[in-house]
Coordinates of C-alpha atoms in Angstrom, one line a residue:
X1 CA 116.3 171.9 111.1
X2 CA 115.9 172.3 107.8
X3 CA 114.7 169.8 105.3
X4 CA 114.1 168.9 101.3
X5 CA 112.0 166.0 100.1
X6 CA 112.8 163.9 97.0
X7 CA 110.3 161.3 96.0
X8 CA 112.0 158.7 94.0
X9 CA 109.0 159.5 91.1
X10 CA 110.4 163.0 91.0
X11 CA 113.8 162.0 89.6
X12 CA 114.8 162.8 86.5
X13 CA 114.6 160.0 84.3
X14 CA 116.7 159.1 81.0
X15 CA 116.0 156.1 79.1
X16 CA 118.8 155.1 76.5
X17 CA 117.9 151.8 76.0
X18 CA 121.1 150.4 77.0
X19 CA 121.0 152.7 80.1
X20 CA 118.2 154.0 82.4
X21 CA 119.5 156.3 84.4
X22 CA 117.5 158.1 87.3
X23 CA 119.2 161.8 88.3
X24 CA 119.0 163.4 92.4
X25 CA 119.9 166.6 90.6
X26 CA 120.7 168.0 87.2
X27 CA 122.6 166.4 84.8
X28 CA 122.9 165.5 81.2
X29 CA 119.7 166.4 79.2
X30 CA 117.5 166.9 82.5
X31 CA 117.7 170.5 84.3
X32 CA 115.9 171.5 87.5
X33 CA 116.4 174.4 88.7
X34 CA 116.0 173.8 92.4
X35 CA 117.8 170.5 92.0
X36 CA 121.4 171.4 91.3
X37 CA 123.1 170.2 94.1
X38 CA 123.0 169.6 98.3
X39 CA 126.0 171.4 99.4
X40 CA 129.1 169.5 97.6
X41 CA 127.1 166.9 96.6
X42 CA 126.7 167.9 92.6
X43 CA 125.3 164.0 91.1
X44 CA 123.5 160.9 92.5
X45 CA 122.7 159.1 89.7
X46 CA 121.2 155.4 90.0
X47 CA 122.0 153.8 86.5
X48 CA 120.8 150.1 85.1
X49 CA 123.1 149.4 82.4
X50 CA 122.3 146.5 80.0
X51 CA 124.7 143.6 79.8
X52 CA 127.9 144.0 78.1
X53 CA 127.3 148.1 77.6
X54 CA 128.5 151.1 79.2
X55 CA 130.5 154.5 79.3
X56 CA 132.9 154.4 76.5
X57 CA 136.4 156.5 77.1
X58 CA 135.4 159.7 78.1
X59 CA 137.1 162.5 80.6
X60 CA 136.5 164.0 84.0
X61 CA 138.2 166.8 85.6
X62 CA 138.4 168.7 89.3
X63 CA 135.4 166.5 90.8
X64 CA 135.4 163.2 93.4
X65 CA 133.3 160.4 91.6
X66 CA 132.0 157.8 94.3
X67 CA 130.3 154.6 92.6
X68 CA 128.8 152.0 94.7
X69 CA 127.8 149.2 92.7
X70 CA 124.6 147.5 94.0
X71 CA 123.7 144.0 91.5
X72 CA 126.1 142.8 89.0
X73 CA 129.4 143.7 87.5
X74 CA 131.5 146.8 87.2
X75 CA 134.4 147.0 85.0
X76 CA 136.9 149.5 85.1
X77 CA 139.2 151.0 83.3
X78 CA 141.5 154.2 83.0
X79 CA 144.3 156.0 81.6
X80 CA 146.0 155.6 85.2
X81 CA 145.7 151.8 84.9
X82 CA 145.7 149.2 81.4
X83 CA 144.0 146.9 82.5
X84 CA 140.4 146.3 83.7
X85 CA 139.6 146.7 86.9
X86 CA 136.2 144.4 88.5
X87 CA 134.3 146.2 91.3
X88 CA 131.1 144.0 93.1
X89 CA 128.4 144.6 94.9
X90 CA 130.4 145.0 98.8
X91 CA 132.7 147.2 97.0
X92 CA 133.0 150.9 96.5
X93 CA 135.3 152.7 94.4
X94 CA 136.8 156.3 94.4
X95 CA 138.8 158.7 91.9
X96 CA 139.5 161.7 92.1
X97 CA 139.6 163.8 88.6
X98 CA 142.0 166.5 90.0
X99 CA 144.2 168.1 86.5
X100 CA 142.2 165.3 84.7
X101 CA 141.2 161.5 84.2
X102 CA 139.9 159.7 80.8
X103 CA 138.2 156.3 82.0
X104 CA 135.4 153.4 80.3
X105 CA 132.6 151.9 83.5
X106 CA 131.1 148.9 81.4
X107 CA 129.0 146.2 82.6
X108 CA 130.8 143.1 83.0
X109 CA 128.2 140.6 82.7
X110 CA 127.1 139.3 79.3
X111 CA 123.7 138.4 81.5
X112 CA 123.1 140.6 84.1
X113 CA 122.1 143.4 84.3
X114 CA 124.7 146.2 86.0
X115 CA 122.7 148.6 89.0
X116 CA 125.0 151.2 90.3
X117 CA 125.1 154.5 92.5
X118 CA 127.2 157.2 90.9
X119 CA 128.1 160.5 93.3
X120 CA 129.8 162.8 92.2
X121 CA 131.1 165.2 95.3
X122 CA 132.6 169.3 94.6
X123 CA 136.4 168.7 96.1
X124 CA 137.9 171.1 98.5
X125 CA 140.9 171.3 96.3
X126 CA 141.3 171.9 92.7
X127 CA 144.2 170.3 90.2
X128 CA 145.0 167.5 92.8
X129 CA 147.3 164.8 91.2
X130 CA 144.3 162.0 89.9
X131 CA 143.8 158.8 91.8
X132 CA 141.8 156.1 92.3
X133 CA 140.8 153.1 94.7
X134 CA 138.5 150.6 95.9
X135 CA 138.0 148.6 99.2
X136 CA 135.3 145.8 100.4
X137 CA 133.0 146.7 103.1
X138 CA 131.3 143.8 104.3
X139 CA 127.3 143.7 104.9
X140 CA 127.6 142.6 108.6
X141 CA 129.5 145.4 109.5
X142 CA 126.2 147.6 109.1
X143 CA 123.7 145.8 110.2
X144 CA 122.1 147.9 113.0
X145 CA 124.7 150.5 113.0
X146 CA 126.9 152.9 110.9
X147 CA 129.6 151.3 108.3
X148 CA 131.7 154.6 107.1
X149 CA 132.7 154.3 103.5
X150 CA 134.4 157.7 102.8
X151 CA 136.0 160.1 104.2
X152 CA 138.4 163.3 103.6
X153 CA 142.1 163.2 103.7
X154 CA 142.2 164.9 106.6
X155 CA 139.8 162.4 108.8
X156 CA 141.3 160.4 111.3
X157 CA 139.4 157.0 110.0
X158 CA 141.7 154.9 108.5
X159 CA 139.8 152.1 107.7
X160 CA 137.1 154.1 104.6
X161 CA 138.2 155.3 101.3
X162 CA 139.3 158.8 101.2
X163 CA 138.3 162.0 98.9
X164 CA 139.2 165.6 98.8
X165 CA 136.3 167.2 100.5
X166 CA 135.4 167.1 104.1
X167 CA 132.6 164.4 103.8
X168 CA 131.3 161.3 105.4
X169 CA 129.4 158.6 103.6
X170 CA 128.1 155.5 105.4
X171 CA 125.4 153.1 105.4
X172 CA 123.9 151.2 107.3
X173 CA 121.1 148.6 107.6
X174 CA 118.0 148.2 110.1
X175 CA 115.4 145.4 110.8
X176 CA 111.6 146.5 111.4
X177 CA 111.0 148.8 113.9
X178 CA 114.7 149.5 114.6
X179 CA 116.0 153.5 115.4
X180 CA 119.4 154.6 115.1
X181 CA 120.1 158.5 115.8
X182 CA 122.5 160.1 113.5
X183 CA 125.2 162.4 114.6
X184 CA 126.1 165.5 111.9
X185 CA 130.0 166.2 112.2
X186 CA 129.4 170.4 112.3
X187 CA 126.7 172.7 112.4
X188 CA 128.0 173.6 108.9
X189 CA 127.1 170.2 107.3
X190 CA 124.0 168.6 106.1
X191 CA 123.3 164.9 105.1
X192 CA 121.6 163.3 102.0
X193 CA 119.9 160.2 102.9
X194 CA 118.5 157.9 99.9
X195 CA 116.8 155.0 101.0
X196 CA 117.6 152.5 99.1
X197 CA 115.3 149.7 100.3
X198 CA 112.1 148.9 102.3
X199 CA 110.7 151.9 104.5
X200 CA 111.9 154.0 107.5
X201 CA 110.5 157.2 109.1
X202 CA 113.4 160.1 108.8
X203 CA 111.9 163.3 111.6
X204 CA 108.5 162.5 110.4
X205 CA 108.7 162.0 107.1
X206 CA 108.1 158.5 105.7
X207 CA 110.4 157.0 102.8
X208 CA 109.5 154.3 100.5
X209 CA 112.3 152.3 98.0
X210 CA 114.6 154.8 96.4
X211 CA 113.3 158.0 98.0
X212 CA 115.4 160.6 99.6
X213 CA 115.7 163.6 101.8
X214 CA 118.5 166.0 102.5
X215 CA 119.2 167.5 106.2
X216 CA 120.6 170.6 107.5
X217 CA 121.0 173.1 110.2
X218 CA 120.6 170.5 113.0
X219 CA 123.0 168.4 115.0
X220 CA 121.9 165.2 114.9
X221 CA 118.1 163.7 113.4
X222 CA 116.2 160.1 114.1
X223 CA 116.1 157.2 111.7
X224 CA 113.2 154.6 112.4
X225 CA 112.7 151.6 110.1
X226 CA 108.8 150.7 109.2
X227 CA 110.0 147.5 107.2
X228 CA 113.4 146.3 106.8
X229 CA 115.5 149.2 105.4
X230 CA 119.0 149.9 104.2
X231 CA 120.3 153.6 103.7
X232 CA 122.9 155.7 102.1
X233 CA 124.3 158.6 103.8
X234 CA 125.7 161.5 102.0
X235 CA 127.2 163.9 105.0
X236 CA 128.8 167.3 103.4
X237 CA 129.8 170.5 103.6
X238 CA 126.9 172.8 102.7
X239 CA 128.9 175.1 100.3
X240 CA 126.8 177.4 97.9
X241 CA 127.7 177.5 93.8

């Protein structure tokens, strides 16, 4: 088995007052060299974005951007659809880039303040026709076990979202003292787990709010919660840039 801590403290960090952004692996104006990506996962980014701000027009191309919305409101926009689109905290939404995509992601509160999960995941094919979706996935369906989110094309799980890439991402919520073993789908994938709340113990390695580890060359690893704890699972193919 191999493994790779990251603390939540040893994020990158951005703070543009209207946005503070904390980076998994390099991206914008923060660069680490050891911290470009885990397999095709290129970007987790965990943004606060201020009320009424956001990501003016801008363009994407050939990558499969993830965003799981975690307090207030998302809205979206794109040049595949006029008018705004309002994704909530239960939601996640997908697009795929492909030949190329110009979108907004504003907050939609003139309040609240907007906390989000961005991935961004390497596709397995390049020029793809764009697209985008979103889909509810209600909190009860992971408490205790594993609520899949995405998967590729090609997976046999109708009921996720779908990228081009052969990934898996799930979550999946445990009281105090709760285990759940988690099950890799090949030898030649690894997993990104960010805790996102509370504490769990991941093969002997403890995780507070917001830290994360990545796993690899194993076929399956122990999850044991030490407080109440949700979790994110990034599953993908461990490619090499």
């Amino acid at each position: 088995m191999k493994k790779v801590i990251h603390k939540a403290e040893s994020r990158g960090f951005a703070d543009h007052g209207w946005l503070k952004a904390n980076h998994s692996f390099s991206f914008a104006g923060w660069f680490s060299e050891d911290r470009i990506h885990f397999g095709a996962l290129r970007v987790l980014n965990d943004d606060i974005v201020a009320p009424k701000m956001g990501f003016g027009t801008h363009p994407h191309d050939n990558m499969e951007i993830i965003t799981i919305p975690l307090k207030g409101v998302l809205k979206h926009r794109d040049n595949m659809h006029n008018d705004w689109q309002t994704v909530v905290p239960g939601e996640v939404q997908v697009m795929s880039a492909g030949t190329g995509i110009q979108h907004s992601e504003i907050n939609g509160s003139v309040n609240e303040e907007l906390g989000l999960f961005q991935i961004w995941i390497i596709p397995d094919e390049r020029n793809v026709k764009p697209r985008y979706d979103q889909k509810v996935f209600k909190a009860e369906d992971r408490q205790g076990q594993l609520q899949t989110l995405v998967t590729s094309f090609s997976d046999k799980d109708s009921a996720s979202l779908k990228v081009h890439q052969d990934v898996k991402l799930s979550r999946i919520d445990l009281l105090e003292n709760n285990s759940f073993q988690y099950i890799l789908k090949s030898e030649n994938h690894g997993v990104y787990i960010m805790n996102i709340a509370g504490n769990s113990s991941i093969e002997n390695e403890d995780l507070n709010s917001r830290d994360a580890i990545g796993i690899s060359e194993t076929d399956s690893f122990k999850i044991t919660a030490k407080s109440k704890s949700e979790l994110l699972f990034i599953e993908v193919p461990m490619i090499k840039l």
